[in-house]
PDB file of C-alpha atoms and ligand atoms in Angstrom:
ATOM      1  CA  UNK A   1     -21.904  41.668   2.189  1.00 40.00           C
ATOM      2  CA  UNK A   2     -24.129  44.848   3.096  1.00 44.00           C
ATOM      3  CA  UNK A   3     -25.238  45.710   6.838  1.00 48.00           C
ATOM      4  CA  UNK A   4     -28.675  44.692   5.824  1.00 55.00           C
ATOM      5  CA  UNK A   5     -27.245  40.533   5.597  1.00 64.00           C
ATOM      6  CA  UNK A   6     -25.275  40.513   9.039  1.00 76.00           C
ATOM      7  CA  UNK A   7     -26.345  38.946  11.629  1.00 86.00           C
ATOM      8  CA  UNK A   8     -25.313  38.903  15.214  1.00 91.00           C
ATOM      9  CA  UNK A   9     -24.628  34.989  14.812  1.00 93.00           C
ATOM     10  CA  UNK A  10     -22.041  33.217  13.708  1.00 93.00           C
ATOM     11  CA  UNK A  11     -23.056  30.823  10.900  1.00 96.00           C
ATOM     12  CA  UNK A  12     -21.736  29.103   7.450  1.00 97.00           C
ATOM     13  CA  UNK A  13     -24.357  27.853   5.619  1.00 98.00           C
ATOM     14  CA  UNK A  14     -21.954  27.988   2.917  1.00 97.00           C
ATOM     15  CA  UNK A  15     -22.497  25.697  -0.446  1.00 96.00           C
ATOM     16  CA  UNK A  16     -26.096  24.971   1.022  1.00 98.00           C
ATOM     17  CA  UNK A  17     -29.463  25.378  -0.991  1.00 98.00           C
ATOM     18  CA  UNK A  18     -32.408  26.997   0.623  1.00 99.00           C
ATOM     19  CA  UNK A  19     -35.537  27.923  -0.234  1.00 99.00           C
ATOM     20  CA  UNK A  20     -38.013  30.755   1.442  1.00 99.00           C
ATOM     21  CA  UNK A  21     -41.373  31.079   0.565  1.00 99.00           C
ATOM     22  CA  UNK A  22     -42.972  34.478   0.845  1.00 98.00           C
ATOM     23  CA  UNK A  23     -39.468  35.922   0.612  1.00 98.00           C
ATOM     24  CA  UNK A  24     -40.581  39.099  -1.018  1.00 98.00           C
ATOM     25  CA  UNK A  25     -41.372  41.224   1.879  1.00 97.00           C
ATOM     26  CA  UNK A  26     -41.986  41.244   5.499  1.00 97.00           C
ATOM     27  CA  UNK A  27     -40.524  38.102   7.542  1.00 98.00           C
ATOM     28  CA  UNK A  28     -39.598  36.063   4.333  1.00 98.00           C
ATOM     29  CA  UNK A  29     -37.363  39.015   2.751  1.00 98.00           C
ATOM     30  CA  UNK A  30     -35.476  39.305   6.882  1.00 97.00           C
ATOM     31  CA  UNK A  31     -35.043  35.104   6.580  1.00 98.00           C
ATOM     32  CA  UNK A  32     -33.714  34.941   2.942  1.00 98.00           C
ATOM     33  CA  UNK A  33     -31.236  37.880   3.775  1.00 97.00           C
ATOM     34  CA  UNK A  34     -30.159  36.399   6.693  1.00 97.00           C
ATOM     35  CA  UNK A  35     -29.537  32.798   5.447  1.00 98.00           C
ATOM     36  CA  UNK A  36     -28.159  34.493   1.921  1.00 97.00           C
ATOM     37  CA  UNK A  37     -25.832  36.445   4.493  1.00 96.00           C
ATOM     38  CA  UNK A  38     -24.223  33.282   6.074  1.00 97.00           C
ATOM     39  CA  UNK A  39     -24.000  32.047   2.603  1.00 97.00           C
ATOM     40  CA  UNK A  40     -26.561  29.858   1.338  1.00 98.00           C
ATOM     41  CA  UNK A  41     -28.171  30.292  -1.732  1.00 98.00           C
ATOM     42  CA  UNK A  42     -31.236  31.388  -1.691  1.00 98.00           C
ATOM     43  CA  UNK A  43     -34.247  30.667  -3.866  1.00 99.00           C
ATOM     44  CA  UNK A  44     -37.469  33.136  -3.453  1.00 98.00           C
ATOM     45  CA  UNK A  45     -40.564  32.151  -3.825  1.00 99.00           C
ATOM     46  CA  UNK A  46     -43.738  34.262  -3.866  1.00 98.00           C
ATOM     47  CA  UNK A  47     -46.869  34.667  -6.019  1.00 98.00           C
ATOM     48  CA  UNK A  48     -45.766  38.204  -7.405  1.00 98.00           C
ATOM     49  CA  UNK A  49     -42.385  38.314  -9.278  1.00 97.00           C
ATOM     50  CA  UNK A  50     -41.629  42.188  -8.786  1.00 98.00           C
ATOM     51  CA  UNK A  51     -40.951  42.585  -4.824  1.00 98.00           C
ATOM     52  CA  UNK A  52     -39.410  38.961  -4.845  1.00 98.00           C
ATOM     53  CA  UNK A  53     -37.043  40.287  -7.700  1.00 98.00           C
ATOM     54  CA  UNK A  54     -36.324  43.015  -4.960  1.00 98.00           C
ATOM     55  CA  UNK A  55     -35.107  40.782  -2.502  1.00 98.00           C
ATOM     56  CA  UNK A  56     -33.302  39.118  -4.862  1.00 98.00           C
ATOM     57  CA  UNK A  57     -31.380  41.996  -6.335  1.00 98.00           C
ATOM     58  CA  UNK A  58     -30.286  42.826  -2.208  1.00 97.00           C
ATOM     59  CA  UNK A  59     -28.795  39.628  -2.176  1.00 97.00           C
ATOM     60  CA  UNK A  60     -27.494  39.638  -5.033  1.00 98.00           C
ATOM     61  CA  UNK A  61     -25.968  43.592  -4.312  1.00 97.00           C
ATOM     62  CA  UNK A  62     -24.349  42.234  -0.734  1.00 96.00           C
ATOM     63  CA  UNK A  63     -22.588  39.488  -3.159  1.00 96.00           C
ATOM     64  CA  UNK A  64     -24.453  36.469  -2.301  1.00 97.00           C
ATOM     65  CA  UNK A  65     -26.483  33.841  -4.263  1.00 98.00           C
ATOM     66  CA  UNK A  66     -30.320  34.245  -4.942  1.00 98.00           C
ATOM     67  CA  UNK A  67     -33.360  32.983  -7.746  1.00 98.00           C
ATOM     68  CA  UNK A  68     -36.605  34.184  -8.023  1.00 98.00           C
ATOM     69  CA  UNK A  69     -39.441  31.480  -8.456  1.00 98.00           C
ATOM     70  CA  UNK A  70     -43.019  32.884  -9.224  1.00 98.00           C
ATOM     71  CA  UNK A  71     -45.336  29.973  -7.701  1.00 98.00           C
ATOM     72  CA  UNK A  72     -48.231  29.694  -5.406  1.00 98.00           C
ATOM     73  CA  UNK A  73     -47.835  27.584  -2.443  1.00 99.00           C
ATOM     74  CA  UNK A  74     -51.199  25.932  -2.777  1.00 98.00           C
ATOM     75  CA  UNK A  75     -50.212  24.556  -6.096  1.00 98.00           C
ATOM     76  CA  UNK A  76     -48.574  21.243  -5.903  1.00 98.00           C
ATOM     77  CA  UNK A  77     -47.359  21.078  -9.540  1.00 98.00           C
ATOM     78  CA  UNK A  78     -45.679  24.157  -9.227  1.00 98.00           C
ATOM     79  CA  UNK A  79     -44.556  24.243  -5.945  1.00 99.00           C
ATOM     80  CA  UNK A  80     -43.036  20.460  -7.373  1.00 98.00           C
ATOM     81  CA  UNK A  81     -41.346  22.205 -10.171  1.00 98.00           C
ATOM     82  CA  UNK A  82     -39.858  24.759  -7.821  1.00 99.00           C
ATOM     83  CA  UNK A  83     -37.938  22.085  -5.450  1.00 99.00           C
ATOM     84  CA  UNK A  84     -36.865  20.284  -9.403  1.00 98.00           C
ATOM     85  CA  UNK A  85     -35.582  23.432 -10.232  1.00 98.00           C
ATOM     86  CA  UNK A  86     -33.481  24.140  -7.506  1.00 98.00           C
ATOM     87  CA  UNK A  87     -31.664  20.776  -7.075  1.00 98.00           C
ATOM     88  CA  UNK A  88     -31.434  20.470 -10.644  1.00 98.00           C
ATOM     89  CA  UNK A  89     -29.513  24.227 -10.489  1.00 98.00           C
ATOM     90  CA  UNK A  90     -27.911  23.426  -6.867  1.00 98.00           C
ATOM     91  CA  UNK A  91     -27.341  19.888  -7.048  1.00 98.00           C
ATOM     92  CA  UNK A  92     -29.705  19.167  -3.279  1.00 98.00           C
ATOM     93  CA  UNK A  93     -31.696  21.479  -1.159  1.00 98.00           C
ATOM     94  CA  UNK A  94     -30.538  21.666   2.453  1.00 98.00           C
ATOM     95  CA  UNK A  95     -32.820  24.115   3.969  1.00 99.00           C
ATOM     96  CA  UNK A  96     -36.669  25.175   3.396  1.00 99.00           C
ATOM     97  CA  UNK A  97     -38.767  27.833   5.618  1.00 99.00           C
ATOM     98  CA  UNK A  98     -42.269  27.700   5.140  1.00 99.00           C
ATOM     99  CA  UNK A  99     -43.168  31.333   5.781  1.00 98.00           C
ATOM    100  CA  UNK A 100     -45.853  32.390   3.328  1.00 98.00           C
ATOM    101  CA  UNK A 101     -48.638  32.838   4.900  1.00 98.00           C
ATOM    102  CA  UNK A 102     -52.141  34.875   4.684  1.00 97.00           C
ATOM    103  CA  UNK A 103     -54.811  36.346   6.878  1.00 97.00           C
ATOM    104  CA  UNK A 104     -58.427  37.165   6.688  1.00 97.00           C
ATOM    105  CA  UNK A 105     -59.398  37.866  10.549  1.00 96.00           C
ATOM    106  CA  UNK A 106     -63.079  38.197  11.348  1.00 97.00           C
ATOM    107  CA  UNK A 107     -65.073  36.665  13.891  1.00 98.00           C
ATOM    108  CA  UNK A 108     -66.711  33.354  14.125  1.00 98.00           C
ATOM    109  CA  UNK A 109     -70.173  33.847  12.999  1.00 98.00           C
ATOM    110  CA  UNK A 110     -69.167  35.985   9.758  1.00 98.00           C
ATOM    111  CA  UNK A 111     -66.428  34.090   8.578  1.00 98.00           C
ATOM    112  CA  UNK A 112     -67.286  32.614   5.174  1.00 98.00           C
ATOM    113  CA  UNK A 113     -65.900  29.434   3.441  1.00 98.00           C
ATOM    114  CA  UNK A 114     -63.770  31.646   1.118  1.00 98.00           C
ATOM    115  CA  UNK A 115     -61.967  33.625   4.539  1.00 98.00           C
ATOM    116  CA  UNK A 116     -61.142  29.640   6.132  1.00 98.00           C
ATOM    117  CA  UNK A 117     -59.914  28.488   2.685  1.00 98.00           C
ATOM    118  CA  UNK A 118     -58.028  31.416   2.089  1.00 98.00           C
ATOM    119  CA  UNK A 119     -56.094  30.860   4.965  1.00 98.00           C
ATOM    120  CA  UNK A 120     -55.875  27.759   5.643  1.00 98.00           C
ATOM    121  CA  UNK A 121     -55.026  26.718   1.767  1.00 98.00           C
ATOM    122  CA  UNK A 122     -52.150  29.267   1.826  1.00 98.00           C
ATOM    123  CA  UNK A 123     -50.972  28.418   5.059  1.00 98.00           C
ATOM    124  CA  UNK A 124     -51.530  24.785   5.841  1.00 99.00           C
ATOM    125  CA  UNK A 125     -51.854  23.229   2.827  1.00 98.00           C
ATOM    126  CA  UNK A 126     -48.805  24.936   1.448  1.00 99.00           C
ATOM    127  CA  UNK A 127     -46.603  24.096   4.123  1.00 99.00           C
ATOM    128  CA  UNK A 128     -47.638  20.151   3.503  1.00 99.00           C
ATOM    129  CA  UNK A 129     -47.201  20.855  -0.158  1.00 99.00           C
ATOM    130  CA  UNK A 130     -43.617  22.007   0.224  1.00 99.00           C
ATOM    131  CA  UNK A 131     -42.897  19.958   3.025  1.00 99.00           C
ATOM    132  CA  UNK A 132     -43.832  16.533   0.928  1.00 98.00           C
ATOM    133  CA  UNK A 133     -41.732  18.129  -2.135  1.00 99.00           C
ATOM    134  CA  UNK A 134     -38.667  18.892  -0.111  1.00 99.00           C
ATOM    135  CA  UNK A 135     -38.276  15.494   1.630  1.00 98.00           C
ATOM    136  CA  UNK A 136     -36.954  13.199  -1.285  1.00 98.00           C
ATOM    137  CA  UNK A 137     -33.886  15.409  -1.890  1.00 98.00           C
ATOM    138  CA  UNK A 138     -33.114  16.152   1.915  1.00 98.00           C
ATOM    139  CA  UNK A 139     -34.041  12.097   2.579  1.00 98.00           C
ATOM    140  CA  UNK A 140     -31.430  11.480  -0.462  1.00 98.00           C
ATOM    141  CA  UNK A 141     -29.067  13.622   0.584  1.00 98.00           C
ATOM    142  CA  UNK A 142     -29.100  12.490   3.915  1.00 98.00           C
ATOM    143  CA  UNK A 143     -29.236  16.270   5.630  1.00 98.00           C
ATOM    144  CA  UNK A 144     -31.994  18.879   6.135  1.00 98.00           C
ATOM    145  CA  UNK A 145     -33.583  21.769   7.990  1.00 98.00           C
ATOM    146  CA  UNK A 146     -37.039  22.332   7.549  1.00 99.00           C
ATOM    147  CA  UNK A 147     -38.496  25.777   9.423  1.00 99.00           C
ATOM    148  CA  UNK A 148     -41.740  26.358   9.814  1.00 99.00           C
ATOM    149  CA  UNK A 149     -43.332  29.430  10.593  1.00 99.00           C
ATOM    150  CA  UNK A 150     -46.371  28.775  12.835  1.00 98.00           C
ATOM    151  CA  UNK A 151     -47.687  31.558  14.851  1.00 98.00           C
ATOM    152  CA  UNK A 152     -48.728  32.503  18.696  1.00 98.00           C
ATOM    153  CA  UNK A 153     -52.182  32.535  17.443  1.00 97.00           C
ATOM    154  CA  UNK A 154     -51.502  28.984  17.026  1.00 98.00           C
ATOM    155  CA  UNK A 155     -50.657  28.070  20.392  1.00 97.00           C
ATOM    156  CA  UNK A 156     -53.070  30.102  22.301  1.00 95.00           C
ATOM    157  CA  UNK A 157     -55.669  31.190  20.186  1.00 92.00           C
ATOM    158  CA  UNK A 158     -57.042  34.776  19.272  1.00 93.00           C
ATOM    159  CA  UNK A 159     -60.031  36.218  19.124  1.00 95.00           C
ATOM    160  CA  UNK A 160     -60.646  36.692  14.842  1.00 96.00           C
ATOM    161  CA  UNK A 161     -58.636  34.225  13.703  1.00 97.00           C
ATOM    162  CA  UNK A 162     -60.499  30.802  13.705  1.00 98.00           C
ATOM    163  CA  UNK A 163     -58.772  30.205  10.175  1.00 98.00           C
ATOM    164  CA  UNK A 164     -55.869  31.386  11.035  1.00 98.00           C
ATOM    165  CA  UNK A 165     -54.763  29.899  14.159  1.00 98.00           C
ATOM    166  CA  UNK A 166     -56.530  26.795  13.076  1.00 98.00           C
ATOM    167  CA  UNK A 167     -53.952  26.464  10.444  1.00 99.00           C
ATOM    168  CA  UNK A 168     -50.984  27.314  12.439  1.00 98.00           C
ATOM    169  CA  UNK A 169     -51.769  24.793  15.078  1.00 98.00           C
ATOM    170  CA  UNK A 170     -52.395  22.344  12.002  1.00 98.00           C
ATOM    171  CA  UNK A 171     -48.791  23.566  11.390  1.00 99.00           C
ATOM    172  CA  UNK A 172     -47.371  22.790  14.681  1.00 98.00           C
ATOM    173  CA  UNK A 173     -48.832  19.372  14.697  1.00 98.00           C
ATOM    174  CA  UNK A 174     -47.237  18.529  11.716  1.00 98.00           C
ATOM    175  CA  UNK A 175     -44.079  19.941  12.525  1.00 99.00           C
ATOM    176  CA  UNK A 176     -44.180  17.341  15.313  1.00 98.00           C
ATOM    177  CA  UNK A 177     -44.951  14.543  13.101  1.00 98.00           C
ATOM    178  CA  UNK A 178     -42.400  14.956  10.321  1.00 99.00           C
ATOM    179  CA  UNK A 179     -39.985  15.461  12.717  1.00 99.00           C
ATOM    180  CA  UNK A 180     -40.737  11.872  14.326  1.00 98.00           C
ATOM    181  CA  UNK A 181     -40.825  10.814  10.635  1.00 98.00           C
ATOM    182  CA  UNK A 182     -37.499  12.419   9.347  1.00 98.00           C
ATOM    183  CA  UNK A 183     -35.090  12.559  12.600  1.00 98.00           C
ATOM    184  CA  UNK A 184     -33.336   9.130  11.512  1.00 98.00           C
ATOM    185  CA  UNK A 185     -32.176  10.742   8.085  1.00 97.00           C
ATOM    186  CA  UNK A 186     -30.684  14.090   9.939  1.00 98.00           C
ATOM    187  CA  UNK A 187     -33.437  16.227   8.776  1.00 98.00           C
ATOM    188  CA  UNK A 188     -34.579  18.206  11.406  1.00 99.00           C
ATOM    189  CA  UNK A 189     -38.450  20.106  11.018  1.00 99.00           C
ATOM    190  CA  UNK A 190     -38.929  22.838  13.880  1.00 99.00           C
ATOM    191  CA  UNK A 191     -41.634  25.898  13.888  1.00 99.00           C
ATOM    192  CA  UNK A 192     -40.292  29.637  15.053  1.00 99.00           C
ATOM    193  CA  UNK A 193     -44.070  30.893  16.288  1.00 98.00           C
ATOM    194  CA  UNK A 194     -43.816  34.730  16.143  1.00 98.00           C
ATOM    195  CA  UNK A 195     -45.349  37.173  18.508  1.00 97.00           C
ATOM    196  CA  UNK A 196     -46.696  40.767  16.792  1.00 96.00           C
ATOM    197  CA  UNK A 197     -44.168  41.444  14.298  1.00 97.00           C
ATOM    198  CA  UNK A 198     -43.949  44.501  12.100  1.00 95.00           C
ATOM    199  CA  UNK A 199     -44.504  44.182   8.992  1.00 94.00           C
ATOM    200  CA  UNK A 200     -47.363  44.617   6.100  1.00 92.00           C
ATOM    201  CA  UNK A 201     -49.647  42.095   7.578  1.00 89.00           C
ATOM    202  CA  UNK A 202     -49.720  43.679  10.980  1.00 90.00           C
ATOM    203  CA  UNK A 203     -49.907  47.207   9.893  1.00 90.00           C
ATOM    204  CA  UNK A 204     -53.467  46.023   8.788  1.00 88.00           C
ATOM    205  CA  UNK A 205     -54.452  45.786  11.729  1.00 88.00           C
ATOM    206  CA  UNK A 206     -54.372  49.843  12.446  1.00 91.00           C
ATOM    207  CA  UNK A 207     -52.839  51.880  15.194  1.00 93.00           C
ATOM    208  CA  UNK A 208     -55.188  51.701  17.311  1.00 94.00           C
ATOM    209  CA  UNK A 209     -54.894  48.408  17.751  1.00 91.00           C
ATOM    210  CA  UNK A 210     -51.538  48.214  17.368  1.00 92.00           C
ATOM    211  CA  UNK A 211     -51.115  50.400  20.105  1.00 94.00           C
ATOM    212  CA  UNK A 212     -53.424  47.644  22.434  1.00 94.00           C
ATOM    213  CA  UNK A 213     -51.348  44.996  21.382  1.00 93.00           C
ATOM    214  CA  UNK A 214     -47.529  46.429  22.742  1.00 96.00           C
ATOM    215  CA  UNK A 215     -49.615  46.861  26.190  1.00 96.00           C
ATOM    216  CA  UNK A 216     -50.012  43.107  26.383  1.00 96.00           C
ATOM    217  CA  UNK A 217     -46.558  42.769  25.203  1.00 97.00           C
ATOM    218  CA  UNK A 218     -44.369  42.677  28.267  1.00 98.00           C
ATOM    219  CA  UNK A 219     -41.200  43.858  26.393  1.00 98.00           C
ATOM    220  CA  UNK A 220     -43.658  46.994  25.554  1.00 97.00           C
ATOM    221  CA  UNK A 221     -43.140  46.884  21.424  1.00 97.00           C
ATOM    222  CA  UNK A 222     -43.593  44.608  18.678  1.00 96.00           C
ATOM    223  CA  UNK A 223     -40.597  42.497  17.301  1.00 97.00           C
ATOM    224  CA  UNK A 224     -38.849  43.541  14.266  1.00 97.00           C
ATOM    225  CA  UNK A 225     -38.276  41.109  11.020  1.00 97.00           C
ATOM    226  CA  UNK A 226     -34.709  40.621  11.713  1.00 96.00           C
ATOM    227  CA  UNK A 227     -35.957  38.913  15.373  1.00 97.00           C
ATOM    228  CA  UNK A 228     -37.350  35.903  13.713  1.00 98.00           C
ATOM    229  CA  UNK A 229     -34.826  35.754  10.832  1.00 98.00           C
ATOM    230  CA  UNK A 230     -32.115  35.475  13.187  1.00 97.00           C
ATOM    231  CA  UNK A 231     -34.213  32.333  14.870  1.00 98.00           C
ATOM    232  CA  UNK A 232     -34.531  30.722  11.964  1.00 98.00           C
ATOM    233  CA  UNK A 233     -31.220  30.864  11.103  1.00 98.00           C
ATOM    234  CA  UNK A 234     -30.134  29.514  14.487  1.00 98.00           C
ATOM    235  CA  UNK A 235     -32.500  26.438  13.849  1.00 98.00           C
ATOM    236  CA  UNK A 236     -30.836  26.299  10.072  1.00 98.00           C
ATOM    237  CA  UNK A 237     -27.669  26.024  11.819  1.00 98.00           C
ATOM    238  CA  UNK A 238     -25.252  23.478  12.949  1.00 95.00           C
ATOM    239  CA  UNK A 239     -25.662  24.352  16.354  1.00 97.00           C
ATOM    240  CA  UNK A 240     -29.107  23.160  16.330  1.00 98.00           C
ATOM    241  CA  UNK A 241     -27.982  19.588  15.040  1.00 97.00           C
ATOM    242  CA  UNK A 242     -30.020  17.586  18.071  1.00 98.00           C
ATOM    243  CA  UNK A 243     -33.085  20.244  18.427  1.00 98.00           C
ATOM    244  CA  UNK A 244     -36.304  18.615  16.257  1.00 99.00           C
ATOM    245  CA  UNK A 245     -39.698  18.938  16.593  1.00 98.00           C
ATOM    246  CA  UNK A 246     -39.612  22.046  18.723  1.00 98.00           C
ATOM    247  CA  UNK A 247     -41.573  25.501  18.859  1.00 98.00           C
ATOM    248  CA  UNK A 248     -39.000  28.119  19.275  1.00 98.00           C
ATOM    249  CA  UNK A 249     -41.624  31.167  19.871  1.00 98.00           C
ATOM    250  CA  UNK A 250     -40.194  34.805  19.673  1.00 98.00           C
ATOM    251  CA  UNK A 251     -43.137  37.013  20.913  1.00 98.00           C
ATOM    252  CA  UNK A 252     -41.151  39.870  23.335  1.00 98.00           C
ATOM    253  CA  UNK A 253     -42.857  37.634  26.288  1.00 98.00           C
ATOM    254  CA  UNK A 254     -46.534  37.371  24.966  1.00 96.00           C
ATOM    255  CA  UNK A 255     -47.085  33.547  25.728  1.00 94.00           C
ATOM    256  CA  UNK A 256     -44.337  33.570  28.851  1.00 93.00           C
TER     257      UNK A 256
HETATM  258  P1  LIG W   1     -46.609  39.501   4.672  1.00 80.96           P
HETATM  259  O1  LIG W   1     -48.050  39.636   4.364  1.00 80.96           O
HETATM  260  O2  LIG W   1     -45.800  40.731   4.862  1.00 80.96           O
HETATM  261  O3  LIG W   1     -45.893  38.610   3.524  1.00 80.96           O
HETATM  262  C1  LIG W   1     -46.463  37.396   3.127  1.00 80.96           C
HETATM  263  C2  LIG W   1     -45.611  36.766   2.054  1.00 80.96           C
HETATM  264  O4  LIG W   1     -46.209  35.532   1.661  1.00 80.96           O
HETATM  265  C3  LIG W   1     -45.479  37.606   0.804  1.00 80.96           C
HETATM  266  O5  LIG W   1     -44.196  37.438   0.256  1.00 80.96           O
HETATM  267  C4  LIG W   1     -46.532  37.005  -0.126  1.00 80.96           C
HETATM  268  O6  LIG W   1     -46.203  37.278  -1.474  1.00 80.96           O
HETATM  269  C5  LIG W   1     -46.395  35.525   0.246  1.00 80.96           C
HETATM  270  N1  LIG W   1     -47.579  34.718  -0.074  1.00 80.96           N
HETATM  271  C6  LIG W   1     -48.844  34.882   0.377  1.00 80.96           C
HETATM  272  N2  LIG W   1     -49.648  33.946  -0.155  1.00 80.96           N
HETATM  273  C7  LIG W   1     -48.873  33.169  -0.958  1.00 80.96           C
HETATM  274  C8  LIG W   1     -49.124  32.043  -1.796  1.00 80.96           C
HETATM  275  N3  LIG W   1     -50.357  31.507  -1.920  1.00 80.96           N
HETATM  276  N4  LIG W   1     -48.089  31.499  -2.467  1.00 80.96           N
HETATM  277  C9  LIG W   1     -46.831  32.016  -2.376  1.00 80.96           C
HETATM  278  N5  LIG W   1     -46.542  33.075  -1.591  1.00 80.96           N
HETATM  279  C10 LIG W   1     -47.555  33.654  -0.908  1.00 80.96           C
HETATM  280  O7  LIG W   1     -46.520  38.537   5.948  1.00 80.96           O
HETATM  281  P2  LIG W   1     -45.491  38.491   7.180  1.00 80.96           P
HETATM  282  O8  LIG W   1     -44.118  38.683   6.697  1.00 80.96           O
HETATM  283  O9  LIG W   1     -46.020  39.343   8.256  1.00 80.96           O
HETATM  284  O10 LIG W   1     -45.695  36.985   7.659  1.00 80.96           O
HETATM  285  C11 LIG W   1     -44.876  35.920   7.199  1.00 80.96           C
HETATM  286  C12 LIG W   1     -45.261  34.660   7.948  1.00 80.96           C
HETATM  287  O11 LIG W   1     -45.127  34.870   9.346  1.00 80.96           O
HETATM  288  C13 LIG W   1     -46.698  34.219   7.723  1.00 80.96           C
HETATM  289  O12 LIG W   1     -46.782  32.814   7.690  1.00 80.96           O
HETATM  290  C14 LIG W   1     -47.409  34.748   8.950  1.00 80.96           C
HETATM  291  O13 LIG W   1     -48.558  34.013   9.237  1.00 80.96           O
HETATM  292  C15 LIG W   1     -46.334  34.551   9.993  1.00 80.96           C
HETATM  293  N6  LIG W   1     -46.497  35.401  11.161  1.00 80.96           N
HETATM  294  C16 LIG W   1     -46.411  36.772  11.059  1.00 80.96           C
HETATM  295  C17 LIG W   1     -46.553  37.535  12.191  1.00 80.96           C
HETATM  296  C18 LIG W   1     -46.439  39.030  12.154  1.00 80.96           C
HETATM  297  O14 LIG W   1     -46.625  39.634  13.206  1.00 80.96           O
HETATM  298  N7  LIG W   1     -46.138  39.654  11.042  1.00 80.96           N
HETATM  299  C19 LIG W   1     -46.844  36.950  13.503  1.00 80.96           C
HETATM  300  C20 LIG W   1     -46.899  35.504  13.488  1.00 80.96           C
HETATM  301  C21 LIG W   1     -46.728  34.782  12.360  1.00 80.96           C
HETATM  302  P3  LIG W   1     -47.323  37.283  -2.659  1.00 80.96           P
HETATM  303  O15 LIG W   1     -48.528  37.956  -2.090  1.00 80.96           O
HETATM  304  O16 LIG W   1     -46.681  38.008  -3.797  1.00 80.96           O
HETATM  305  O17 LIG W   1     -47.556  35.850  -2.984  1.00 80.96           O
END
């Protein structure tokens, strides 16, 4: 394995099935590295095939395990056809992080129907969509980790983001429920809620604000892709057997 699949944990996910949605860049690309590098197999899912095949290929190049699956989240037949295909190629699915998500901030009064559906569609919607798909194997096979990316903008709000934080707390909530729901059949469902992280979707955002936002960060910078990957991967781990239902939020201090 390459530099860019260690981690500074200690895990063997070895023999286990995962999948990763918006694993071509960003967040998604740092999670299905880092679960590829402690040895699960990793299937990628994203809407465009090239940058997924990219993250892929890395795995593939540090000697692990890795698919490419071209589907959109808010589809249910394909996102249905994705979870087949992988237990039908892996034999179960162990692990799934819901981390594609979308953004279209703008304020209140100028948000249209299209900017809340956007977002919450993509983000909500295809976290239930996966969620319901991936809980016949895991509740067959007795074992599973479902990680859910939510968001700080879900648990406090921010100015912009109606739609967005909207559908992250939607995501908390039912991170909460299905973990109720699943607990008895060792599946655990948790939600790693990121601070500013850098990557394409907060580059958007400019440098001027950029630069605003690590002065409200007390650690004074934003976190890196690797800092949530290696979260997840805790929370995919056996360490984090008895630990459902929980908000693990890596923000550099933001909500402290
Ligand atoms: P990016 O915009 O860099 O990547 C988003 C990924 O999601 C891409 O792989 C994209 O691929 C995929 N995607 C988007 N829409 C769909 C869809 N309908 N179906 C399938 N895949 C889709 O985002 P980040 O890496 O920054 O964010 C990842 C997650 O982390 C998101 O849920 C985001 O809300 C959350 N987050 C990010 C933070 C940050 O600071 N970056 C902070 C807090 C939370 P494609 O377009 O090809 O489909």
């Amino acid at each position: 394995m390459t530099d860019t699949l260690k981690s500074p944990l200690q895990v063997d996910l070895s023999g286990q099935a995962a999948i990763v949605t918006g694993a071509s860049r960003g967040l998604g690309r740092a999670i299905a590295l880092a679960l590829a590098g402690s040895g699960a197999k990793v299937a990628c899912v994203a809407r465009g095939t090239d940058k997924l095949t990219e993250t892929a290929n890395a795995i593939r190049a540090a000697g692990g395990t890795a698919e490419v699956f071209a589907c959109d989240v808010t589809d249910g037949q394909s996102v249905q056809q994705v979870v087949d295909s992988v237990v039908e190629k892996w034999g179960k699915l162990h692990i799934l992080v819901n981390n594609a998500g979308v953004t279209r901030d703008t304020l209140i009064p100028r948000m249209s129907d299209e900017d809340w559906d956007a977002v919450v569609n993509t983000n909500l919607r295809g976290t239930f969509l996966f969620t319901r798909a991936a809980a016949r194997p895991m509740m067959q096979g007795r074992y599973g980790r479902i990680i859910n990316i939510a968001s700080v903008s879900g648990l406090s709000g921010n100015p912009g983001q109606a739609n967005y934080s909207a559908s992250k707390a939607g995501v908390i909530g039912m991170t909460r429920t299905v973990a109720k729901e699943l607990a008895g059949r060792k599946i655990t469902v948790n939600a790693v809620a990121p601070g500013f992280i850098e990557t394409e979707m907060t580059e958007a955002l400019g440098p001027v604000v950029l630069e605003e936002v690590k002065r409200r960060i007390p650690a004074k910078r934003v976190g890196q892709p690797a800092e949530i990957a290696y979260g997840v991967l805790f929370l995919a781990s056996e360490a984090a057997n008895y630990i459902t239902g929980q908000v693990l939020t890596i923000d550099g201090g933001l909500c402290a």
